[in-house]
Coordinates of C-alpha atoms and ligand atoms in Angstrom, one line a residue:
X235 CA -6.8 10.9 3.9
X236 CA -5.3 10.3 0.9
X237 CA -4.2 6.5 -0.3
X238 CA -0.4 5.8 -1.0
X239 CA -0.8 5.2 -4.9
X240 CA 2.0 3.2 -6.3
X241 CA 2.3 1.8 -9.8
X242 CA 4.5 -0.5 -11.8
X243 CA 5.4 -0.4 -15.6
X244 CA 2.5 -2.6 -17.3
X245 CA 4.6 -5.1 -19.0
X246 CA 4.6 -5.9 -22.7
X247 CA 3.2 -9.7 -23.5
X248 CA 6.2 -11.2 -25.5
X249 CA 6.8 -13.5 -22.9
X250 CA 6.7 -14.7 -19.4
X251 CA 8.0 -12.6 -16.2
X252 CA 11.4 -12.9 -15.2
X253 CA 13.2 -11.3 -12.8
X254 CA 13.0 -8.4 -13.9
X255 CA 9.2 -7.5 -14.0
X256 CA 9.5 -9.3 -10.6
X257 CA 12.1 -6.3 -9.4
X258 CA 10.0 -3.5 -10.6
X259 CA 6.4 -5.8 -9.3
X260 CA 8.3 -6.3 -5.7
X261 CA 9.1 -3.3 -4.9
X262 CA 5.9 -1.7 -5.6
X263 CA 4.4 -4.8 -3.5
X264 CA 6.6 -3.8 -0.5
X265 CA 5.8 0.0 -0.3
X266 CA 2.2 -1.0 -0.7
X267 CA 2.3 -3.3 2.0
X268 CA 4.3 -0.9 4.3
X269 CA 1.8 1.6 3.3
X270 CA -1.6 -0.5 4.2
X271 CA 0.5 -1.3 7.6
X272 CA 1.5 1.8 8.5
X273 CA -0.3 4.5 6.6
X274 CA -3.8 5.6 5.0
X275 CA -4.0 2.2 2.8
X276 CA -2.5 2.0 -0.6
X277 CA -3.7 1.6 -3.9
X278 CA -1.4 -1.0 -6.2
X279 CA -2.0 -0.9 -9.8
X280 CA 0.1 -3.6 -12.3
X281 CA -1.1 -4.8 -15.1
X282 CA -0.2 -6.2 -19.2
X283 CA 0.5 -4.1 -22.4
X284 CA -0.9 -5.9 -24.7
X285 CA -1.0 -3.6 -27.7
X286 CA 1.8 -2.5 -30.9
X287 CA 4.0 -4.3 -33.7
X288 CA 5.8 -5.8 -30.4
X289 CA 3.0 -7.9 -29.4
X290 CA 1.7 -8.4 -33.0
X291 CA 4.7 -9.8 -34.3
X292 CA 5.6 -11.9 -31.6
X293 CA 1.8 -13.2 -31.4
X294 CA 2.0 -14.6 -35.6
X295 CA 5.1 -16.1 -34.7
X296 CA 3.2 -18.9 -32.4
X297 CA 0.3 -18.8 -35.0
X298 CA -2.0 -17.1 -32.1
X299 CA -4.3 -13.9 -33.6
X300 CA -3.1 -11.1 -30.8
X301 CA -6.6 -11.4 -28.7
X302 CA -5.8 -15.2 -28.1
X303 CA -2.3 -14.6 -27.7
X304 CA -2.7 -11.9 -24.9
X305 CA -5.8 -13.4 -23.5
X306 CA -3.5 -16.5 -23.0
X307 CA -0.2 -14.1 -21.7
X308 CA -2.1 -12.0 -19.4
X309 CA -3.8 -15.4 -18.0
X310 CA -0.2 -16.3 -17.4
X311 CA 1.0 -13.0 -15.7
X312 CA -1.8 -12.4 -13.8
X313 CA -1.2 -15.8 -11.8
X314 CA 2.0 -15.7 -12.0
X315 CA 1.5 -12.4 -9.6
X316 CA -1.3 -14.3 -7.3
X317 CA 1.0 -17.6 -6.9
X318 CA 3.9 -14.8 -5.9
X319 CA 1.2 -13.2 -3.7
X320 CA 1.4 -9.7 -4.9
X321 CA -0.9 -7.7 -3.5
X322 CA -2.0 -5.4 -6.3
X323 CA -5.7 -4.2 -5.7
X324 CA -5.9 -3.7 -9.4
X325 CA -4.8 -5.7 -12.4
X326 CA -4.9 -3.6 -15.4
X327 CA -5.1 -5.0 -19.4
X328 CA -5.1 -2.5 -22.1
X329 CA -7.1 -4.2 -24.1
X330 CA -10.1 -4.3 -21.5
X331 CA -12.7 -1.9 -22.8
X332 CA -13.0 0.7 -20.4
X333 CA -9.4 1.4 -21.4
X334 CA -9.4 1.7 -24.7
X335 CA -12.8 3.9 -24.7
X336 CA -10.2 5.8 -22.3
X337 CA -7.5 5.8 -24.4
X338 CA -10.2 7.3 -27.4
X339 CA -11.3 9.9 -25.1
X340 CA -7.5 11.4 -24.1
X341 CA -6.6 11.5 -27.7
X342 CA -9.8 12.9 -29.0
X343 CA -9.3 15.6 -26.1
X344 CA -6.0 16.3 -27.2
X345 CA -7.3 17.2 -30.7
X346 CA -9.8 19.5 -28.8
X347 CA -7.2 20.9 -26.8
X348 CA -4.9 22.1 -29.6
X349 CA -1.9 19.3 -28.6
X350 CA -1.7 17.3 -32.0
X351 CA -1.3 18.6 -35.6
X352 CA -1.1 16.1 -38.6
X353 CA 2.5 15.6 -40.4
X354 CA 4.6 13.3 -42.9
X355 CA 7.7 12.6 -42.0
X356 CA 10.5 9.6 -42.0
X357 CA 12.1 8.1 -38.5
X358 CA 13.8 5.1 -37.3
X359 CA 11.7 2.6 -34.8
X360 CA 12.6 0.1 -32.8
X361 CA 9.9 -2.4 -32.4
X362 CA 11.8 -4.0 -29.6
X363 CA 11.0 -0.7 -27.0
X364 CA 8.6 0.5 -29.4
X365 CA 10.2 3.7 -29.8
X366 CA 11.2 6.1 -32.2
X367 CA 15.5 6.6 -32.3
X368 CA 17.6 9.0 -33.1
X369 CA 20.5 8.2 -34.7
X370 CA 22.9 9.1 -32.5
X371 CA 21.6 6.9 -29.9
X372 CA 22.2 4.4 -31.8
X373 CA 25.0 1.6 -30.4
X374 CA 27.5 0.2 -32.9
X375 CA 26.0 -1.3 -36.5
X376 CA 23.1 0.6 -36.2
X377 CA 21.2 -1.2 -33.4
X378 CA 19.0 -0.1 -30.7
X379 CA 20.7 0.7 -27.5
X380 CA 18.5 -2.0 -25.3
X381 CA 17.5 -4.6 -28.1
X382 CA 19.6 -6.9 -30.9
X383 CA 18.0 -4.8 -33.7
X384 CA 18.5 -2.9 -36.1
X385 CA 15.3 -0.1 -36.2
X386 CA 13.1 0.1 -39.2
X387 CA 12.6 2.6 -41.1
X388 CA 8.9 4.6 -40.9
X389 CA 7.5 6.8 -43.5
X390 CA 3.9 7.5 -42.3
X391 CA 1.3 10.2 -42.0
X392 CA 0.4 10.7 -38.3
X393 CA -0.8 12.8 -35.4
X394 CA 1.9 14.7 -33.7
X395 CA 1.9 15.7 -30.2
X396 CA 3.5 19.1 -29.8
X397 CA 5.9 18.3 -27.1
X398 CA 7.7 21.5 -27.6
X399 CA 5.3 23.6 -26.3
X400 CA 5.2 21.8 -22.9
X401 CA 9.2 20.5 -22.6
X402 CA 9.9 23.8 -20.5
X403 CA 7.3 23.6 -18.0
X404 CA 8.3 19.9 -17.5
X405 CA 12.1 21.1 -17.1
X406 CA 10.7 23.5 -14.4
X407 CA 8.5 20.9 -12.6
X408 CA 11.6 18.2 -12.7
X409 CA 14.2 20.9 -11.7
X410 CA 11.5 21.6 -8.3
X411 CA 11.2 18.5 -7.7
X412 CA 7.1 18.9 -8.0
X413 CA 7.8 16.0 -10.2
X414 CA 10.4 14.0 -8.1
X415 CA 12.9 11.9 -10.2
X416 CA 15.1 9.6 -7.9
X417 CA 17.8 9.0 -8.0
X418 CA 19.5 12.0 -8.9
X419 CA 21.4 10.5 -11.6
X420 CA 18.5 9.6 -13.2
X421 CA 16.7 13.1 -12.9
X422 CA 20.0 14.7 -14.2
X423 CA 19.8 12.4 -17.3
X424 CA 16.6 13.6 -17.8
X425 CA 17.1 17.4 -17.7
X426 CA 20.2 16.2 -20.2
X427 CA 17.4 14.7 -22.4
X428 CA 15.3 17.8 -21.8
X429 CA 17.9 20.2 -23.3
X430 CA 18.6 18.1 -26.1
X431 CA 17.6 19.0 -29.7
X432 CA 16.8 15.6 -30.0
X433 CA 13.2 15.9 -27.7
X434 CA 10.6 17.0 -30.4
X435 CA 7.0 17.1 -31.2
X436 CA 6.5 13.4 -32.0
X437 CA 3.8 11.0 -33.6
X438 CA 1.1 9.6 -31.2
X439 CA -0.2 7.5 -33.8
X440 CA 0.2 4.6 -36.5
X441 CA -0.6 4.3 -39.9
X442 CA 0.5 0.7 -40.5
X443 CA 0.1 -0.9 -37.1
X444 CA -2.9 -2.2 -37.2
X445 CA -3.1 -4.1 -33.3
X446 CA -3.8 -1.1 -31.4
X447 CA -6.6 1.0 -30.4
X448 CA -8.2 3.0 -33.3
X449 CA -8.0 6.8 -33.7
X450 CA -12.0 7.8 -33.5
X451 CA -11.5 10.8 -35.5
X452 CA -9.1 9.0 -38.6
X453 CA -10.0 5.5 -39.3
X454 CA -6.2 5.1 -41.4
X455 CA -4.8 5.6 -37.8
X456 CA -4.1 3.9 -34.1
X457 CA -3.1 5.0 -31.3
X458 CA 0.8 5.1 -30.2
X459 CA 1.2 2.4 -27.9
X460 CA 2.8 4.4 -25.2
X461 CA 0.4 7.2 -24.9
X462 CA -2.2 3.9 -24.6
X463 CA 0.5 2.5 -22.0
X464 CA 0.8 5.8 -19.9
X465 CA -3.1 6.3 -19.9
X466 CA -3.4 2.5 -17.9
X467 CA -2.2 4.3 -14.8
X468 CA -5.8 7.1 -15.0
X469 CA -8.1 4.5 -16.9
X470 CA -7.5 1.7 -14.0
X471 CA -7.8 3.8 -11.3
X472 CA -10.8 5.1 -12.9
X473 CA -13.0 2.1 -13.8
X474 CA -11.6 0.4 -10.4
X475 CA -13.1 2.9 -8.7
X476 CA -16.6 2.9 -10.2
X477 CA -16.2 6.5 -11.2
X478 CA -19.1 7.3 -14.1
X479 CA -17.1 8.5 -17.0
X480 CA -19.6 9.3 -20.0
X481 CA -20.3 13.1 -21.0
X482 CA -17.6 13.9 -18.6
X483 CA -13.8 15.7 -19.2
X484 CA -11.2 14.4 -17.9
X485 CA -10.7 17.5 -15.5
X486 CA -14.1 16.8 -13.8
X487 CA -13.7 13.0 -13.4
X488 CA -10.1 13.5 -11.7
X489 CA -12.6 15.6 -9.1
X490 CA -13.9 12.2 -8.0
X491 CA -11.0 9.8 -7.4
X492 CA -8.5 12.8 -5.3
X493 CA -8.6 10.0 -2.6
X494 CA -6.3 7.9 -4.8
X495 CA -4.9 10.3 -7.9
X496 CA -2.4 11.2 -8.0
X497 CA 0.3 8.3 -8.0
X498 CA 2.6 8.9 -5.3
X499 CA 5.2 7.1 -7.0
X500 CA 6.0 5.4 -9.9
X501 CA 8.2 2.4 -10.2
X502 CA 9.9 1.7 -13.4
X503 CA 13.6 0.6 -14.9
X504 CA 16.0 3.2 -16.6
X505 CA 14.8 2.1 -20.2
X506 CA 11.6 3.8 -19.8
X507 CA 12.4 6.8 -18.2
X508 CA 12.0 9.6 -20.8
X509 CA 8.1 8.0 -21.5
X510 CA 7.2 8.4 -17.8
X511 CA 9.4 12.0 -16.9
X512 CA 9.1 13.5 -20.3
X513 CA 5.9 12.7 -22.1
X514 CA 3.5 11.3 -19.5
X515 CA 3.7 14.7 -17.8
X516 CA 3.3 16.6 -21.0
X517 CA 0.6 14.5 -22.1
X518 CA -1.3 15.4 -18.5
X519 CA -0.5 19.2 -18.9
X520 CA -1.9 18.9 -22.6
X521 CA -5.1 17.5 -20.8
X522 CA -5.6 20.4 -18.9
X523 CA -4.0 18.8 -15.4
X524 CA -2.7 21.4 -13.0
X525 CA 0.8 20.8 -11.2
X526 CA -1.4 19.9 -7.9
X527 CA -2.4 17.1 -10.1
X528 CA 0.6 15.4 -11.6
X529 CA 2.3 12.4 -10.3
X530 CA 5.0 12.9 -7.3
X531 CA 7.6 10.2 -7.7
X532 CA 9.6 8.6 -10.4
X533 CA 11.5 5.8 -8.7
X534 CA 13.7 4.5 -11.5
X535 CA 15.7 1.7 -10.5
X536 CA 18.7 -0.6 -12.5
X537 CA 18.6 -3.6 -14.4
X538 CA 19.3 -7.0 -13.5
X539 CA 22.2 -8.7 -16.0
X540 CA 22.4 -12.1 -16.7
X541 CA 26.0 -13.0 -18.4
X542 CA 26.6 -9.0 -18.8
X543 CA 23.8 -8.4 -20.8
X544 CA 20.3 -6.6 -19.4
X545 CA 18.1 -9.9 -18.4
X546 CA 15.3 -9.5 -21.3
X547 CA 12.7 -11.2 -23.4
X548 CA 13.9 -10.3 -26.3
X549 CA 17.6 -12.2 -25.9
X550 CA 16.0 -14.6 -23.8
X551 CA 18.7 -15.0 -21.1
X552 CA 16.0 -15.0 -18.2
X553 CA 15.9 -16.2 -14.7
X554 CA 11.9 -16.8 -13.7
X555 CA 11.1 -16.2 -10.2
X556 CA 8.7 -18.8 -9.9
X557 CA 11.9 -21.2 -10.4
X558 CA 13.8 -19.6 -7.6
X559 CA 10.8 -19.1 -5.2
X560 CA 9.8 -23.3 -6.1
X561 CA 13.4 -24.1 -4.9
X562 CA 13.5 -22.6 -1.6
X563 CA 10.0 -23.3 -1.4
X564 CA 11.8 -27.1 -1.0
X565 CA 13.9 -26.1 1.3
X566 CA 11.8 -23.8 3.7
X567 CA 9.0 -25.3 2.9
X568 CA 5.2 -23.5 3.9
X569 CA 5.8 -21.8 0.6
X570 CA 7.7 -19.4 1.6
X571 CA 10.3 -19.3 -0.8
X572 CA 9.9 -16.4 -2.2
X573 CA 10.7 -14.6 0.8
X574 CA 14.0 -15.4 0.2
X575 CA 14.1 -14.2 -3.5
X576 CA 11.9 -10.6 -1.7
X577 CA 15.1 -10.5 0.3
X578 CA 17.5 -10.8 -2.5
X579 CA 16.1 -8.4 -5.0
X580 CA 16.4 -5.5 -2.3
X581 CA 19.4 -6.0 -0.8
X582 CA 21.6 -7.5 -3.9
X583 CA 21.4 -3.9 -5.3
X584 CA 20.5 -0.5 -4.1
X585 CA 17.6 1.0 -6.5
X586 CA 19.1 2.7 -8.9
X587 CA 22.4 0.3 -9.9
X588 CA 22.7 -2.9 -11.6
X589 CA 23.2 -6.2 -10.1
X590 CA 24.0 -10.0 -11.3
X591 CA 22.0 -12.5 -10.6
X592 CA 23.2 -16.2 -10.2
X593 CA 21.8 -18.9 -8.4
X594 CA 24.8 -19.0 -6.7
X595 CA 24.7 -15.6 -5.5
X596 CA 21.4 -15.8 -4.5
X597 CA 22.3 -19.0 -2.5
X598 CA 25.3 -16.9 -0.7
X599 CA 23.0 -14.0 0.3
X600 CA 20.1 -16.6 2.2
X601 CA 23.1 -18.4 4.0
X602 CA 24.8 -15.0 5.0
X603 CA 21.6 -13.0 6.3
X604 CA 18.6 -15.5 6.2
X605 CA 20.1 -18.2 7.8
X606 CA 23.1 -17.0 10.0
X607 CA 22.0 -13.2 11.2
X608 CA 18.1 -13.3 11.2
X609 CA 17.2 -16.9 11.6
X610 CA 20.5 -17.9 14.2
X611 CA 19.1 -15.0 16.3
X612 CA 15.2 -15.6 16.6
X613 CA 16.4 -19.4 16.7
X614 CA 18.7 -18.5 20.0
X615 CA 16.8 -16.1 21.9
X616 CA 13.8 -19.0 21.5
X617 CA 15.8 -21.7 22.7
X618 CA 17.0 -19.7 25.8
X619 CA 13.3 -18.2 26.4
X620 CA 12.2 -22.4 26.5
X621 CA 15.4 -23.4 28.1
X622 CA 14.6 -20.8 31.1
X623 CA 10.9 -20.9 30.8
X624 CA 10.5 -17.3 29.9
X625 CA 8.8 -17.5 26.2
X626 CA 6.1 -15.4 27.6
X627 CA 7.6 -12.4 29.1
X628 CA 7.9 -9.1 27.6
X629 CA 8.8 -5.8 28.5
X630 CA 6.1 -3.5 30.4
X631 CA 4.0 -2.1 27.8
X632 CA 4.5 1.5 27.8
X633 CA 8.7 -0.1 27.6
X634 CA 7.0 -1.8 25.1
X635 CA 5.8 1.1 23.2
X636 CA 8.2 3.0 23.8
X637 CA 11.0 0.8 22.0
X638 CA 8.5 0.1 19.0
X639 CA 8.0 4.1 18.7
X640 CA 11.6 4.7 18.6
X641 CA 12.4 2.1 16.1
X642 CA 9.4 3.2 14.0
X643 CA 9.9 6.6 13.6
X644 CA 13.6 5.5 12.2
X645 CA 12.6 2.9 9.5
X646 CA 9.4 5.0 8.7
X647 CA 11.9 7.4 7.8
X648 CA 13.4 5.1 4.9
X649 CA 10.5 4.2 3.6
X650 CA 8.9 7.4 3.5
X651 CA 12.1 7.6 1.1
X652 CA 12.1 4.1 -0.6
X653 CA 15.3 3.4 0.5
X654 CA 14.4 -0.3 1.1
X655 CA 18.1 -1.2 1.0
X656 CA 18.9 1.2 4.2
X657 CA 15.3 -0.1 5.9
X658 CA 16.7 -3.6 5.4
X659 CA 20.0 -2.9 6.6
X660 CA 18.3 -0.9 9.5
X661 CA 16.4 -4.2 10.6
X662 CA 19.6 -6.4 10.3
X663 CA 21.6 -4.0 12.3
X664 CA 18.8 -3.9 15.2
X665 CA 19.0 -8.0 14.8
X666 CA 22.9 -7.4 15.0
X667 CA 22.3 -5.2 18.4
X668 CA 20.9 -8.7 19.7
X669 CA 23.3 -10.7 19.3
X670 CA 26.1 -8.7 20.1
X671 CA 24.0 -7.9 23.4
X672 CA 23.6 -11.9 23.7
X673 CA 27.3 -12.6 23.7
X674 CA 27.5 -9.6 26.3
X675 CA 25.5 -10.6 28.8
X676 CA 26.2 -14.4 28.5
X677 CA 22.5 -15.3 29.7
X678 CA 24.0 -19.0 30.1
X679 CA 26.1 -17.7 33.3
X680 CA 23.6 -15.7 34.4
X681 CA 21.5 -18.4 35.1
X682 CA 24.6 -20.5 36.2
X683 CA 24.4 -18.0 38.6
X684 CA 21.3 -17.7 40.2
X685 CA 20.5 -14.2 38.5
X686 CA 17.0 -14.6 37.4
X687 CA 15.4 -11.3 37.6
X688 CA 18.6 -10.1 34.9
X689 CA 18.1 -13.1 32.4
X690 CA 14.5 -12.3 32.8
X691 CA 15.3 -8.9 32.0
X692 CA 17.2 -8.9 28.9
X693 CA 15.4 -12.1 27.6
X694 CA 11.9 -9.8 27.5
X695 CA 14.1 -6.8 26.4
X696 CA 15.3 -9.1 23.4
X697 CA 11.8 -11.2 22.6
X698 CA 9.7 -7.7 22.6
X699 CA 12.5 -6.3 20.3
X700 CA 12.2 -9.4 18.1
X701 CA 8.1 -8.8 18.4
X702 CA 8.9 -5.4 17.0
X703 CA 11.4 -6.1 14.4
X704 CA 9.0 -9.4 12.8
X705 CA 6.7 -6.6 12.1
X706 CA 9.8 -4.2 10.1
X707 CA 10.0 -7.6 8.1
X708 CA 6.6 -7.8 7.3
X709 CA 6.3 -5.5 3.9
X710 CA 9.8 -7.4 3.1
X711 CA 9.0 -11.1 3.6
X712 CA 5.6 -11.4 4.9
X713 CA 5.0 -15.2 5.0
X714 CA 8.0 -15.0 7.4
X715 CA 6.9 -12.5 9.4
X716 CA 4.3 -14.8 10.6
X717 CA 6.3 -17.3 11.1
X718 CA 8.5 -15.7 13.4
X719 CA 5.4 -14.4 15.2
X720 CA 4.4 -18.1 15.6
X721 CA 7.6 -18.7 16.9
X722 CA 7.4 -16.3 19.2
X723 CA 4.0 -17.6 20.1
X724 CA 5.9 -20.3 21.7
X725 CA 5.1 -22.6 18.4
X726 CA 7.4 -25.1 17.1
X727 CA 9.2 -24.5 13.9
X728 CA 12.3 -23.5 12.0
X729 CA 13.1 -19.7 10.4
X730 CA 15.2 -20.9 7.6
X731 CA 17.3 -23.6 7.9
X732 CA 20.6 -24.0 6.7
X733 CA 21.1 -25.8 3.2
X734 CA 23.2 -28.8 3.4
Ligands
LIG270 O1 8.6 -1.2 -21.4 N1 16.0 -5.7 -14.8 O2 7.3 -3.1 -20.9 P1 8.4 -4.2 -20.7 C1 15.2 -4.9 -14.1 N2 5.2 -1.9 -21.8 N3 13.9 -4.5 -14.5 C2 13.5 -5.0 -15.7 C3 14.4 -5.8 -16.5 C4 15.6 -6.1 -16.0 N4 16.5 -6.9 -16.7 N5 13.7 -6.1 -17.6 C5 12.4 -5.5 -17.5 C6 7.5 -1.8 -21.3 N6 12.4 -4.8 -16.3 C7 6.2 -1.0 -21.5 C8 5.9 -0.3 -20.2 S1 4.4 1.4 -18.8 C9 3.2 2.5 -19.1 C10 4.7 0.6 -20.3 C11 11.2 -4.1 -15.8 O3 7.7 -5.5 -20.6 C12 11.6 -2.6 -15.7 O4 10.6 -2.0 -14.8 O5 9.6 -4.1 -21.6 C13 11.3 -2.1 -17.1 O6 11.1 -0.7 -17.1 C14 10.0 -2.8 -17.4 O7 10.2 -4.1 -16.8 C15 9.9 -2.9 -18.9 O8 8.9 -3.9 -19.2

């Protein structure tokens, strides 16, 4: 059986995670969790970009040569991740060596293959998304869409790929959905982009950039950053995998890794969207990939804002999650206060839109749903089950199973979409279904009255369903998960208490 294989952007090195990085990193923690739960295991690759001008420039501005400056970055990411307890089961940096002999080997392969010709020409770059601009994309005064700059001006000799020859077949694949774009905005943009004069054969290498991975066939050259980026998602799986790469093509060594390969879906955010639908693609066609072997899913979700303006590095308006996580870390305590920021990030916006964060916002959303629908229910049906000295009693087990099967099949079927907003939702309404059913029955008159075998009844009916629904939250917020097993366990303890 094949493993769930999900992947996040790897993140450029200008600067610490925010919020963000922690969206994209989440959500690919979540369906990798649900997957490892509830599936044939999952492989989760993240990891650092640590090559191009980006990373350069921002490296000599702390005095730092780019090794020491990544090696210290990536150091910080990398923990950053653990302390958040991501589960990745890879950690990828482009500047480990089994990637950039990678990197060396799809380029060179290109050559072989016919994909890249040699050209002078003149463009606009950002550095800020390393990318080449058009003009007319351009916002007012000349500056990049995403960044506070104004692009430079390139006139280099390089090694264009010939995206033209391959822009059609990917049109096709997108339009099939064999190559899934979600949501559906998102994929129209794309076959927008697709018909757009504006999608040509473009460079995959730099003249003057000297902090990248060099061209083994033209020592004036290095590789683009991006086709180095794209390749992390193959040369990680690879290498993790122990897969013997030397004397091979590319072709054959995919033979070997079909338990994993392809990515089932990819997360990213809407500013890198043409890289992963348009060229990534391309660049696997150029290697000789069949459609069989490309990835499945583009999940391309929304930016958080912070004062209006997309949360980023580069204008330094960032929320860290480590702050927010630390605080209700204080509060909750146990560490798991970043459970509540899990919870935010997937229900504050559906994937796809924007949202704005604020710590007041954030504050609003643990009162509303942590504390007064998930935690005032567990917290009630415990105190009755100790009050009435039922903690222990369940529904018959093949009620039991029954129930879990039913409510399975329907949250299995928003994951199997990553629609974590509508499996979230889906968990708070079965929590909901309690405590209306609570206020219903009035278990505080039924025992008033003598009627045991009812309260015994609904109180098993309502723990097993709270049995059931701690493992829904699980992938969500998994330190509390445990907890409310615990509690359930007939331990002491509090779900999340209310902030004063
Ligand atoms: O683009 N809101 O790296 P990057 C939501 N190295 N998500 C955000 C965000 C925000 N405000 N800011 C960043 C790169 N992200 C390349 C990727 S992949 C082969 C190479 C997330 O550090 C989002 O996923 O600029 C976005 O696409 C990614 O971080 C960009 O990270």
């Amino acid at each position: 059986m094949k493993r769930f294989f999900v992947t996040t952007p790897i993140y450029y090195l200008n600067g610490a995670p925010h919020l963000g990085h922690y969206y994209s990193t989440t959500i690919a923690d979540i369906l990798a969790r649900y997957h490892r739960k509830n599936g044939a295991g999952a492989f989760f690759l993240t990891g650092t970009d640590e090559h191009g001008q980006k990373v350069a420039e921002k490296a000599s501005l702390v005095g730092l040569s780019p090794q020491a400056f990544t090696d210290e970055l990536s150091t910080e990411w990398k923990s950053t991740w653990q302390n958040l307890d991501i589960s990745y089961d890879h950690f990828i940096r482009t500047t480990d060596d089994y990637h950039t002999a990678f990197a060396q080997e799809v380029i060179h392969r290109l050559r072989e293959n016919g994909a890249i010709y040699e050209k002078e020409y003149d463009a606009l770059y950002c550095v800020g998304s390393e990318s080449f601009v058009s003009k007319s994309e351009l916002r007012e005064g000349g500056l990049c869409p995403d960044h506070d700059e104004e692009p430079q001006i390139v006139n280099e000799k390089n090694w264009f790929f010939k995206l033209t020859d391959y822009k059609d077949q990917v049109r096709r694949l997108i339009e099939t959905d064999v190559l899934e774009i979600k949501p559906q905005s998102r994929k129209n943009e794309v076959l927008e982009m697709l018909r757009s004069p504006d999608i040509q054969d473009f460079s995959v290498t730099r003249e003057r950039v000297t902090w990248g991975i060099p061209v083994p066939f033209d020592e004036n050259q290095t590789i683009y950053v991006w086709i180095d980026a794209l390749f992390n998602y193959m040369s990680a799986l690879i290498h993790s995998q122990g897969i013997e790469t030397s004397e091979r093509d590319i072709q054959d060594i995919i033979k070997d890794i079909t338990d994993i390969w392809a990515p089932d879906v990819q997360i990213l955010g809407k500013d890198i969207v043409k890289f992963h639908a348009i060229y990534w693609p391309a660049f696997l066609l150029a290697l000789g990939l069949n459609e069989t072997q490309l990835p499945k899913k583009l999940l391309v979700h929304g930016f958080f804002v912070s004062g209006g303006r997309k949360m980023s590095k580069s204008l330094g308006n960032i929320v860290t999650p480590q702050s927010v996580s630390a605080e209700y870390d204080q509060i909750i305590g146990a560490s798991r206060g970043n459970d509540v920021l899990r919870y935010y990030v997937v229900i504050e916006m559906m994937i796809g839109n924007d949202g704005d964060v604020t710590p007041e916002r954030i504050q609003e959303v643990y009162q509303s749903d942590l504390v007064n629908k998930i935690g005032n229910t567990y917290q009630r049906v415990l105190g009755m089950a100790r009050k009435y000295d039922l903690l222990t009693t369940r529904m018959a087990p093949e009620k039991q199973e029954k129930l879990a099967q039913a409510i399975q099949h329907k949250s299995q079927a928003y994951m199997n979409q990553q629609d974590l907003y509508g499996y979230v939702h889906y968990c708070l309404d079965l929590t909901g279904e309690i405590g209306r059913g609570i206020e219903l029955v009035k278990p505080w008159e039924l025992a008033k009255n003598g009627q045991d075998d009812e309260l015994k009844y609904h109180l098993s009916k309502w723990l097993t369903a709270l049995e059931i629904i701690a493992d829904l939250w699980e992938p969500i917020m998994p330190a509390s998960a445990i907890e409310m097993k615990s509690l359930l366990a007939g331990n002491q303890g509090m779900l999340f208490p209310r902030i004063s």
